[in-house]
Amino acid sequence: MTLWQIVILASIACLVLKFAGYLVPAQLLEAPAPSRIADLLTVALLAALIAVQTFGAGQHVVVDARVPAVIVAAALYALRVPFIVVVAVAALVAAGIRLVT
């Protein structure tokens, strides 16, 4: 199976899942348990994406300039600093560390 066949199959699967979502009754989705699960699942997936992008390099776990940059970004975000400033400072921290090492 070629890469394009896999991409097309995955696209079709995503489209089918999206259309299947319209068949789920609204009462089921408005219940407290599914609503809470959907909220928590979103946060968990975002946290996993951040962890993989911060510590992953191919098949290896790597600690480099990204880790302190994410820590600084989290601290600034907790202090309610505007998002563009958080991104800029985190980028400067990562660039500074890479310049030194």
PDB file of N, CA and C in Angstrom:
ATOM      1  N   MET A   1       0.844  -1.172   0.000  1.00  0.00           N
ATOM      2  CA  MET A   1       0.000   0.000   0.000  1.00  0.00           C
ATOM      3  C   MET A   1       0.895   1.244   0.000  1.00  0.00           C
ATOM      4  N   THR A   2       0.631   2.163  -0.898  1.00  0.00           N
ATOM      5  CA  THR A   2       1.456   3.365  -0.997  1.00  0.00           C
ATOM      6  C   THR A   2       1.005   4.404   0.021  1.00  0.00           C
ATOM      7  N   LEU A   3       1.823   5.419   0.179  1.00  0.00           N
ATOM      8  CA  LEU A   3       1.516   6.494   1.121  1.00  0.00           C
ATOM      9  C   LEU A   3       0.227   7.215   0.732  1.00  0.00           C
ATOM     10  N   TRP A   4       0.033   7.435  -0.559  1.00  0.00           N
ATOM     11  CA  TRP A   4      -1.177   8.132  -1.006  1.00  0.00           C
ATOM     12  C   TRP A   4      -2.426   7.316  -0.741  1.00  0.00           C
ATOM     13  N   GLN A   5      -2.340   6.023  -0.880  1.00  0.00           N
ATOM     14  CA  GLN A   5      -3.496   5.174  -0.582  1.00  0.00           C
ATOM     15  C   GLN A   5      -3.847   5.241   0.896  1.00  0.00           C
ATOM     16  N   ILE A   6      -2.825   5.271   1.749  1.00  0.00           N
ATOM     17  CA  ILE A   6      -3.052   5.384   3.190  1.00  0.00           C
ATOM     18  C   ILE A   6      -3.691   6.725   3.520  1.00  0.00           C
ATOM     19  N   VAL A   7      -3.205   7.800   2.912  1.00  0.00           N
ATOM     20  CA  VAL A   7      -3.767   9.130   3.158  1.00  0.00           C
ATOM     21  C   VAL A   7      -5.224   9.189   2.701  1.00  0.00           C
ATOM     22  N   ILE A   8      -5.521   8.647   1.558  1.00  0.00           N
ATOM     23  CA  ILE A   8      -6.898   8.658   1.045  1.00  0.00           C
ATOM     24  C   ILE A   8      -7.807   7.811   1.937  1.00  0.00           C
ATOM     25  N   LEU A   9      -7.333   6.640   2.359  1.00  0.00           N
ATOM     26  CA  LEU A   9      -8.124   5.806   3.263  1.00  0.00           C
ATOM     27  C   LEU A   9      -8.379   6.506   4.598  1.00  0.00           C
ATOM     28  N   ALA A  10      -7.369   7.136   5.146  1.00  0.00           N
ATOM     29  CA  ALA A  10      -7.535   7.861   6.411  1.00  0.00           C
ATOM     30  C   ALA A  10      -8.509   9.027   6.244  1.00  0.00           C
ATOM     31  N   SER A  11      -8.452   9.714   5.114  1.00  0.00           N
ATOM     32  CA  SER A  11      -9.377  10.815   4.853  1.00  0.00           C
ATOM     33  C   SER A  11     -10.812  10.318   4.767  1.00  0.00           C
ATOM     34  N   ILE A  12     -11.011   9.210   4.111  1.00  0.00           N
ATOM     35  CA  ILE A  12     -12.357   8.628   4.006  1.00  0.00           C
ATOM     36  C   ILE A  12     -12.853   8.200   5.388  1.00  0.00           C
ATOM     37  N   ALA A  13     -11.980   7.599   6.182  1.00  0.00           N
ATOM     38  CA  ALA A  13     -12.364   7.178   7.534  1.00  0.00           C
ATOM     39  C   ALA A  13     -12.766   8.386   8.382  1.00  0.00           C
ATOM     40  N   CYS A  14     -12.021   9.474   8.272  1.00  0.00           N
ATOM     41  CA  CYS A  14     -12.363  10.692   9.022  1.00  0.00           C
ATOM     42  C   CYS A  14     -13.706  11.246   8.574  1.00  0.00           C
ATOM     43  N   LEU A  15     -13.957  11.235   7.287  1.00  0.00           N
ATOM     44  CA  LEU A  15     -15.232  11.732   6.758  1.00  0.00           C
ATOM     45  C   LEU A  15     -16.392  10.875   7.243  1.00  0.00           C
ATOM     46  N   VAL A  16     -16.218   9.565   7.246  1.00  0.00           N
ATOM     47  CA  VAL A  16     -17.266   8.657   7.731  1.00  0.00           C
ATOM     48  C   VAL A  16     -17.529   8.890   9.214  1.00  0.00           C
ATOM     49  N   LEU A  17     -16.476   9.061  10.009  1.00  0.00           N
ATOM     50  CA  LEU A  17     -16.661   9.334  11.437  1.00  0.00           C
ATOM     51  C   LEU A  17     -17.375  10.656  11.671  1.00  0.00           C
ATOM     52  N   LYS A  18     -17.052  11.654  10.855  1.00  0.00           N
ATOM     53  CA  LYS A  18     -17.705  12.958  10.997  1.00  0.00           C
ATOM     54  C   LYS A  18     -19.197  12.831  10.687  1.00  0.00           C
ATOM     55  N   PHE A  19     -19.550  12.135   9.624  1.00  0.00           N
ATOM     56  CA  PHE A  19     -20.962  11.955   9.288  1.00  0.00           C
ATOM     57  C   PHE A  19     -21.672  11.088  10.334  1.00  0.00           C
ATOM     58  N   ALA A  20     -20.974  10.122  10.910  1.00  0.00           N
ATOM     59  CA  ALA A  20     -21.579   9.276  11.953  1.00  0.00           C
ATOM     60  C   ALA A  20     -21.917  10.111  13.188  1.00  0.00           C
ATOM     61  N   GLY A  21     -21.156  11.171  13.429  1.00  0.00           N
ATOM     62  CA  GLY A  21     -21.434  12.042  14.562  1.00  0.00           C
ATOM     63  C   GLY A  21     -22.784  12.720  14.469  1.00  0.00           C
ATOM     64  N   TYR A  22     -23.260  12.958  13.268  1.00  0.00           N
ATOM     65  CA  TYR A  22     -24.574  13.574  13.089  1.00  0.00           C
ATOM     66  C   TYR A  22     -25.712  12.613  13.431  1.00  0.00           C
ATOM     67  N   LEU A  23     -25.442  11.337  13.481  1.00  0.00           N
ATOM     68  CA  LEU A  23     -26.466  10.348  13.789  1.00  0.00           C
ATOM     69  C   LEU A  23     -26.666  10.151  15.287  1.00  0.00           C
ATOM     70  N   VAL A  24     -25.761  10.669  16.107  1.00  0.00           N
ATOM     71  CA  VAL A  24     -25.865  10.528  17.555  1.00  0.00           C
ATOM     72  C   VAL A  24     -26.952  11.484  18.057  1.00  0.00           C
ATOM     73  N   PRO A  25     -27.895  10.995  18.855  1.00  0.00           N
ATOM     74  CA  PRO A  25     -28.962  11.871  19.358  1.00  0.00           C
ATOM     75  C   PRO A  25     -28.408  12.979  20.263  1.00  0.00           C
ATOM     76  N   ALA A  26     -29.024  14.156  20.200  1.00  0.00           N
ATOM     77  CA  ALA A  26     -28.569  15.312  20.985  1.00  0.00           C
ATOM     78  C   ALA A  26     -28.676  15.049  22.490  1.00  0.00           C
ATOM     79  N   GLN A  27     -29.684  14.286  22.911  1.00  0.00           N
ATOM     80  CA  GLN A  27     -29.858  14.011  24.338  1.00  0.00           C
ATOM     81  C   GLN A  27     -28.656  13.252  24.903  1.00  0.00           C
ATOM     82  N   LEU A  28     -28.070  12.403  24.112  1.00  0.00           N
ATOM     83  CA  LEU A  28     -26.902  11.641  24.566  1.00  0.00           C
ATOM     84  C   LEU A  28     -25.707  12.557  24.775  1.00  0.00           C
ATOM     85  N   LEU A  29     -25.522  13.512  23.886  1.00  0.00           N
ATOM     86  CA  LEU A  29     -24.367  14.406  23.983  1.00  0.00           C
ATOM     87  C   LEU A  29     -24.536  15.462  25.066  1.00  0.00           C
ATOM     88  N   GLU A  30     -25.779  15.784  25.434  1.00  0.00           N
ATOM     89  CA  GLU A  30     -26.023  16.811  26.445  1.00  0.00           C
ATOM     90  C   GLU A  30     -26.028  16.253  27.860  1.00  0.00           C
ATOM     91  N   ALA A  31     -25.922  14.960  28.012  1.00  0.00           N
ATOM     92  CA  ALA A  31     -25.849  14.355  29.344  1.00  0.00           C
ATOM     93  C   ALA A  31     -24.558  14.789  30.025  1.00  0.00           C
ATOM     94  N   PRO A  32     -24.539  14.841  31.357  1.00  0.00           N
ATOM     95  CA  PRO A  32     -23.344  15.343  32.066  1.00  0.00           C
ATOM     96  C   PRO A  32     -22.075  14.525  31.815  1.00  0.00           C
ATOM     97  N   ALA A  33     -22.174  13.206  31.820  1.00  0.00           N
ATOM     98  CA  ALA A  33     -20.970  12.372  31.683  1.00  0.00           C
ATOM     99  C   ALA A  33     -20.290  12.548  30.317  1.00  0.00           C
ATOM    100  N   PRO A  34     -20.996  12.421  29.184  1.00  0.00           N
ATOM    101  CA  PRO A  34     -20.318  12.620  27.896  1.00  0.00           C
ATOM    102  C   PRO A  34     -19.771  14.036  27.723  1.00  0.00           C
ATOM    103  N   SER A  35     -20.489  15.007  28.250  1.00  0.00           N
ATOM    104  CA  SER A  35     -20.009  16.384  28.150  1.00  0.00           C
ATOM    105  C   SER A  35     -18.701  16.561  28.913  1.00  0.00           C
ATOM    106  N   ARG A  36     -18.638  16.008  30.108  1.00  0.00           N
ATOM    107  CA  ARG A  36     -17.407  16.110  30.928  1.00  0.00           C
ATOM    108  C   ARG A  36     -16.264  15.341  30.272  1.00  0.00           C
ATOM    109  N   ILE A  37     -16.547  14.174  29.743  1.00  0.00           N
ATOM    110  CA  ILE A  37     -15.509  13.380  29.075  1.00  0.00           C
ATOM    111  C   ILE A  37     -14.957  14.134  27.870  1.00  0.00           C
ATOM    112  N   ALA A  38     -15.821  14.758  27.093  1.00  0.00           N
ATOM    113  CA  ALA A  38     -15.378  15.511  25.921  1.00  0.00           C
ATOM    114  C   ALA A  38     -14.487  16.684  26.338  1.00  0.00           C
ATOM    115  N   ASP A  39     -14.859  17.374  27.416  1.00  0.00           N
ATOM    116  CA  ASP A  39     -14.029  18.489  27.897  1.00  0.00           C
ATOM    117  C   ASP A  39     -12.658  18.000  28.354  1.00  0.00           C
ATOM    118  N   LEU A  40     -12.637  16.924  29.133  1.00  0.00           N
ATOM    119  CA  LEU A  40     -11.365  16.416  29.649  1.00  0.00           C
ATOM    120  C   LEU A  40     -10.513  15.792  28.552  1.00  0.00           C
ATOM    121  N   LEU A  41     -11.142  15.165  27.577  1.00  0.00           N
ATOM    122  CA  LEU A  41     -10.404  14.542  26.486  1.00  0.00           C
ATOM    123  C   LEU A  41      -9.667  15.583  25.657  1.00  0.00           C
ATOM    124  N   THR A  42     -10.301  16.719  25.442  1.00  0.00           N
ATOM    125  CA  THR A  42      -9.664  17.802  24.694  1.00  0.00           C
ATOM    126  C   THR A  42      -8.396  18.277  25.407  1.00  0.00           C
ATOM    127  N   VAL A  43      -8.490  18.481  26.703  1.00  0.00           N
ATOM    128  CA  VAL A  43      -7.332  18.940  27.476  1.00  0.00           C
ATOM    129  C   VAL A  43      -6.230  17.871  27.476  1.00  0.00           C
ATOM    130  N   ALA A  44      -6.617  16.612  27.639  1.00  0.00           N
ATOM    131  CA  ALA A  44      -5.628  15.529  27.665  1.00  0.00           C
ATOM    132  C   ALA A  44      -4.901  15.397  26.335  1.00  0.00           C
ATOM    133  N   LEU A  45      -5.626  15.512  25.231  1.00  0.00           N
ATOM    134  CA  LEU A  45      -4.993  15.412  23.913  1.00  0.00           C
ATOM    135  C   LEU A  45      -4.046  16.585  23.659  1.00  0.00           C
ATOM    136  N   LEU A  46      -4.438  17.777  24.087  1.00  0.00           N
ATOM    137  CA  LEU A  46      -3.557  18.932  23.920  1.00  0.00           C
ATOM    138  C   LEU A  46      -2.298  18.779  24.772  1.00  0.00           C
ATOM    139  N   ALA A  47      -2.443  18.304  25.999  1.00  0.00           N
ATOM    140  CA  ALA A  47      -1.282  18.081  26.863  1.00  0.00           C
ATOM    141  C   ALA A  47      -0.354  17.021  26.273  1.00  0.00           C
ATOM    142  N   ALA A  48      -0.918  15.966  25.709  1.00  0.00           N
ATOM    143  CA  ALA A  48      -0.095  14.928  25.088  1.00  0.00           C
ATOM    144  C   ALA A  48       0.646  15.468  23.877  1.00  0.00           C
ATOM    145  N   LEU A  49      -0.018  16.301  23.082  1.00  0.00           N
ATOM    146  CA  LEU A  49       0.638  16.899  21.922  1.00  0.00           C
ATOM    147  C   LEU A  49       1.802  17.787  22.352  1.00  0.00           C
ATOM    148  N   ILE A  50       1.593  18.578  23.387  1.00  0.00           N
ATOM    149  CA  ILE A  50       2.663  19.445  23.889  1.00  0.00           C
ATOM    150  C   ILE A  50       3.830  18.603  24.396  1.00  0.00           C
ATOM    151  N   ALA A  51       3.540  17.543  25.131  1.00  0.00           N
ATOM    152  CA  ALA A  51       4.609  16.683  25.656  1.00  0.00           C
ATOM    153  C   ALA A  51       5.398  16.026  24.538  1.00  0.00           C
ATOM    154  N   VAL A  52       4.714  15.503  23.538  1.00  0.00           N
ATOM    155  CA  VAL A  52       5.405  14.830  22.429  1.00  0.00           C
ATOM    156  C   VAL A  52       6.257  15.831  21.651  1.00  0.00           C
ATOM    157  N   GLN A  53       5.723  17.020  21.385  1.00  0.00           N
ATOM    158  CA  GLN A  53       6.476  18.013  20.621  1.00  0.00           C
ATOM    159  C   GLN A  53       7.633  18.593  21.423  1.00  0.00           C
ATOM    160  N   THR A  54       7.525  18.592  22.759  1.00  0.00           N
ATOM    161  CA  THR A  54       8.592  19.146  23.589  1.00  0.00           C
ATOM    162  C   THR A  54       9.706  18.139  23.820  1.00  0.00           C
ATOM    163  N   PHE A  55       9.362  16.904  24.129  1.00  0.00           N
ATOM    164  CA  PHE A  55      10.364  15.915  24.521  1.00  0.00           C
ATOM    165  C   PHE A  55      10.714  14.914  23.433  1.00  0.00           C
ATOM    166  N   GLY A  56      10.022  14.926  22.316  1.00  0.00           N
ATOM    167  CA  GLY A  56      10.259  13.905  21.308  1.00  0.00           C
ATOM    168  C   GLY A  56      11.104  14.384  20.152  1.00  0.00           C
ATOM    169  N   ALA A  57      11.951  13.504  19.694  1.00  0.00           N
ATOM    170  CA  ALA A  57      12.743  13.723  18.487  1.00  0.00           C
ATOM    171  C   ALA A  57      12.854  12.366  17.797  1.00  0.00           C
ATOM    172  N   GLY A  58      11.975  12.120  16.865  1.00  0.00           N
ATOM    173  CA  GLY A  58      11.945  10.806  16.229  1.00  0.00           C
ATOM    174  C   GLY A  58      11.439   9.776  17.219  1.00  0.00           C
ATOM    175  N   GLN A  59      12.236   8.759  17.480  1.00  0.00           N
ATOM    176  CA  GLN A  59      11.862   7.700  18.412  1.00  0.00           C
ATOM    177  C   GLN A  59      12.532   7.867  19.774  1.00  0.00           C
ATOM    178  N   HIS A  60      13.136   9.022  20.019  1.00  0.00           N
ATOM    179  CA  HIS A  60      13.900   9.232  21.250  1.00  0.00           C
ATOM    180  C   HIS A  60      13.309  10.361  22.077  1.00  0.00           C
ATOM    181  N   VAL A  61      13.563  10.294  23.381  1.00  0.00           N
ATOM    182  CA  VAL A  61      13.201  11.386  24.280  1.00  0.00           C
ATOM    183  C   VAL A  61      14.416  12.297  24.377  1.00  0.00           C
ATOM    184  N   VAL A  62      14.211  13.587  24.125  1.00  0.00           N
ATOM    185  CA  VAL A  62      15.308  14.535  24.093  1.00  0.00           C
ATOM    186  C   VAL A  62      14.971  15.721  24.995  1.00  0.00           C
ATOM    187  N   VAL A  63      15.931  16.105  25.820  1.00  0.00           N
ATOM    188  CA  VAL A  63      15.780  17.317  26.623  1.00  0.00           C
ATOM    189  C   VAL A  63      16.737  18.346  26.036  1.00  0.00           C
ATOM    190  N   ASP A  64      16.159  19.375  25.400  1.00  0.00           N
ATOM    191  CA  ASP A  64      16.982  20.414  24.791  1.00  0.00           C
ATOM    192  C   ASP A  64      16.387  21.781  25.115  1.00  0.00           C
ATOM    193  N   ALA A  65      16.585  22.750  24.272  1.00  0.00           N
ATOM    194  CA  ALA A  65      16.162  24.128  24.533  1.00  0.00           C
ATOM    195  C   ALA A  65      14.648  24.287  24.579  1.00  0.00           C
ATOM    196  N   ARG A  66      13.921  23.325  24.049  1.00  0.00           N
ATOM    197  CA  ARG A  66      12.455  23.433  24.062  1.00  0.00           C
ATOM    198  C   ARG A  66      11.881  23.322  25.458  1.00  0.00           C
ATOM    199  N   VAL A  67      12.509  22.520  26.320  1.00  0.00           N
ATOM    200  CA  VAL A  67      11.969  22.291  27.663  1.00  0.00           C
ATOM    201  C   VAL A  67      11.950  23.579  28.485  1.00  0.00           C
ATOM    202  N   PRO A  68      13.075  24.300  28.624  1.00  0.00           N
ATOM    203  CA  PRO A  68      13.005  25.566  29.369  1.00  0.00           C
ATOM    204  C   PRO A  68      12.072  26.585  28.715  1.00  0.00           C
ATOM    205  N   ALA A  69      11.990  26.574  27.400  1.00  0.00           N
ATOM    206  CA  ALA A  69      11.094  27.503  26.709  1.00  0.00           C
ATOM    207  C   ALA A  69       9.638  27.219  27.063  1.00  0.00           C
ATOM    208  N   VAL A  70       9.260  25.946  27.125  1.00  0.00           N
ATOM    209  CA  VAL A  70       7.888  25.594  27.498  1.00  0.00           C
ATOM    210  C   VAL A  70       7.625  25.937  28.962  1.00  0.00           C
ATOM    211  N   ILE A  71       8.614  25.744  29.818  1.00  0.00           N
ATOM    212  CA  ILE A  71       8.451  26.098  31.236  1.00  0.00           C
ATOM    213  C   ILE A  71       8.250  27.600  31.387  1.00  0.00           C
ATOM    214  N   VAL A  72       9.046  28.396  30.684  1.00  0.00           N
ATOM    215  CA  VAL A  72       8.890  29.855  30.722  1.00  0.00           C
ATOM    216  C   VAL A  72       7.526  30.251  30.163  1.00  0.00           C
ATOM    217  N   ALA A  73       7.122  29.639  29.080  1.00  0.00           N
ATOM    218  CA  ALA A  73       5.819  29.949  28.489  1.00  0.00           C
ATOM    219  C   ALA A  73       4.686  29.615  29.457  1.00  0.00           C
ATOM    220  N   ALA A  74       4.771  28.489  30.135  1.00  0.00           N
ATOM    221  CA  ALA A  74       3.732  28.117  31.098  1.00  0.00           C
ATOM    222  C   ALA A  74       3.679  29.102  32.262  1.00  0.00           C
ATOM    223  N   ALA A  75       4.855  29.522  32.728  1.00  0.00           N
ATOM    224  CA  ALA A  75       4.892  30.489  33.831  1.00  0.00           C
ATOM    225  C   ALA A  75       4.290  31.830  33.405  1.00  0.00           C
ATOM    226  N   LEU A  76       4.644  32.295  32.229  1.00  0.00           N
ATOM    227  CA  LEU A  76       4.089  33.565  31.747  1.00  0.00           C
ATOM    228  C   LEU A  76       2.587  33.455  31.502  1.00  0.00           C
ATOM    229  N   TYR A  77       2.153  32.335  30.996  1.00  0.00           N
ATOM    230  CA  TYR A  77       0.725  32.134  30.764  1.00  0.00           C
ATOM    231  C   TYR A  77      -0.039  32.120  32.078  1.00  0.00           C
ATOM    232  N   ALA A  78       0.568  31.512  33.119  1.00  0.00           N
ATOM    233  CA  ALA A  78      -0.060  31.494  34.440  1.00  0.00           C
ATOM    234  C   ALA A  78      -0.169  32.903  35.019  1.00  0.00           C
ATOM    235  N   LEU A  79       0.758  33.779  34.638  1.00  0.00           N
ATOM    236  CA  LEU A  79       0.728  35.176  35.094  1.00  0.00           C
ATOM    237  C   LEU A  79      -0.197  36.039  34.239  1.00  0.00           C
ATOM    238  N   ARG A  80      -0.892  35.422  33.288  1.00  0.00           N
ATOM    239  CA  ARG A  80      -1.854  36.101  32.411  1.00  0.00           C
ATOM    240  C   ARG A  80      -1.204  37.147  31.501  1.00  0.00           C
ATOM    241  N   VAL A  81      -0.009  36.839  31.046  1.00  0.00           N
ATOM    242  CA  VAL A  81       0.690  37.701  30.084  1.00  0.00           C
ATOM    243  C   VAL A  81       0.032  37.481  28.724  1.00  0.00           C
ATOM    244  N   PRO A  82      -0.082  38.514  27.883  1.00  0.00           N
ATOM    245  CA  PRO A  82      -0.682  38.331  26.551  1.00  0.00           C
ATOM    246  C   PRO A  82       0.033  37.223  25.762  1.00  0.00           C
ATOM    247  N   PHE A  83      -0.757  36.489  24.990  1.00  0.00           N
ATOM    248  CA  PHE A  83      -0.259  35.297  24.301  1.00  0.00           C
ATOM    249  C   PHE A  83       0.906  35.601  23.374  1.00  0.00           C
ATOM    250  N   ILE A  84       0.839  36.691  22.638  1.00  0.00           N
ATOM    251  CA  ILE A  84       1.921  37.015  21.700  1.00  0.00           C
ATOM    252  C   ILE A  84       3.234  37.254  22.443  1.00  0.00           C
ATOM    253  N   VAL A  85       3.145  37.827  23.636  1.00  0.00           N
ATOM    254  CA  VAL A  85       4.351  38.040  24.454  1.00  0.00           C
ATOM    255  C   VAL A  85       4.879  36.707  24.949  1.00  0.00           C
ATOM    256  N   VAL A  86       3.982  35.803  25.348  1.00  0.00           N
ATOM    257  CA  VAL A  86       4.391  34.466  25.801  1.00  0.00           C
ATOM    258  C   VAL A  86       5.154  33.749  24.693  1.00  0.00           C
ATOM    259  N   VAL A  87       4.619  33.778  23.490  1.00  0.00           N
ATOM    260  CA  VAL A  87       5.265  33.103  22.360  1.00  0.00           C
ATOM    261  C   VAL A  87       6.619  33.732  22.059  1.00  0.00           C
ATOM    262  N   ALA A  88       6.670  35.062  22.043  1.00  0.00           N
ATOM    263  CA  ALA A  88       7.922  35.743  21.728  1.00  0.00           C
ATOM    264  C   ALA A  88       9.000  35.462  22.772  1.00  0.00           C
ATOM    265  N   VAL A  89       8.647  35.529  24.048  1.00  0.00           N
ATOM    266  CA  VAL A  89       9.639  35.287  25.103  1.00  0.00           C
ATOM    267  C   VAL A  89      10.103  33.831  25.087  1.00  0.00           C
ATOM    268  N   ALA A  90       9.181  32.898  24.887  1.00  0.00           N
ATOM    269  CA  ALA A  90       9.571  31.487  24.822  1.00  0.00           C
ATOM    270  C   ALA A  90      10.509  31.240  23.633  1.00  0.00           C
ATOM    271  N   ALA A  91      10.232  31.873  22.512  1.00  0.00           N
ATOM    272  CA  ALA A  91      11.114  31.727  21.344  1.00  0.00           C
ATOM    273  C   ALA A  91      12.489  32.321  21.631  1.00  0.00           C
ATOM    274  N   LEU A  92      12.512  33.454  22.302  1.00  0.00           N
ATOM    275  CA  LEU A  92      13.804  34.066  22.653  1.00  0.00           C
ATOM    276  C   LEU A  92      14.582  33.196  23.633  1.00  0.00           C
ATOM    277  N   VAL A  93      13.902  32.586  24.585  1.00  0.00           N
ATOM    278  CA  VAL A  93      14.580  31.691  25.534  1.00  0.00           C
ATOM    279  C   VAL A  93      15.188  30.506  24.798  1.00  0.00           C
ATOM    280  N   ALA A  94      14.412  29.887  23.924  1.00  0.00           N
ATOM    281  CA  ALA A  94      14.931  28.742  23.159  1.00  0.00           C
ATOM    282  C   ALA A  94      16.096  29.158  22.270  1.00  0.00           C
ATOM    283  N   ALA A  95      15.955  30.311  21.612  1.00  0.00           N
ATOM    284  CA  ALA A  95      17.048  30.787  20.743  1.00  0.00           C
ATOM    285  C   ALA A  95      18.291  31.104  21.549  1.00  0.00           C
ATOM    286  N   GLY A  96      18.124  31.712  22.705  1.00  0.00           N
ATOM    287  CA  GLY A  96      19.266  32.033  23.563  1.00  0.00           C
ATOM    288  C   GLY A  96      19.998  30.801  24.036  1.00  0.00           C
ATOM    289  N   ILE A  97      19.249  29.800  24.448  1.00  0.00           N
ATOM    290  CA  ILE A  97      19.874  28.552  24.903  1.00  0.00           C
ATOM    291  C   ILE A  97      20.590  27.859  23.745  1.00  0.00           C
ATOM    292  N   ARG A  98      19.980  27.864  22.570  1.00  0.00           N
ATOM    293  CA  ARG A  98      20.646  27.236  21.423  1.00  0.00           C
ATOM    294  C   ARG A  98      21.868  28.013  20.981  1.00  0.00           C
ATOM    295  N   LEU A  99      21.860  29.323  21.199  1.00  0.00           N
ATOM    296  CA  LEU A  99      23.026  30.128  20.858  1.00  0.00           C
ATOM    297  C   LEU A  99      24.193  29.810  21.777  1.00  0.00           C
ATOM    298  N   VAL A 100      23.882  29.594  23.053  1.00  0.00           N
ATOM    299  CA  VAL A 100      24.929  29.327  24.058  1.00  0.00           C
ATOM    300  C   VAL A 100      25.485  27.915  23.902  1.00  0.00           C
ATOM    301  N   THR A 101      24.625  26.944  23.589  1.00  0.00           N
ATOM    302  CA  THR A 101      25.093  25.547  23.538  1.00  0.00           C
ATOM    303  C   THR A 101      25.548  25.150  22.160  1.00  0.00           C
TER     304      THR A 101
END
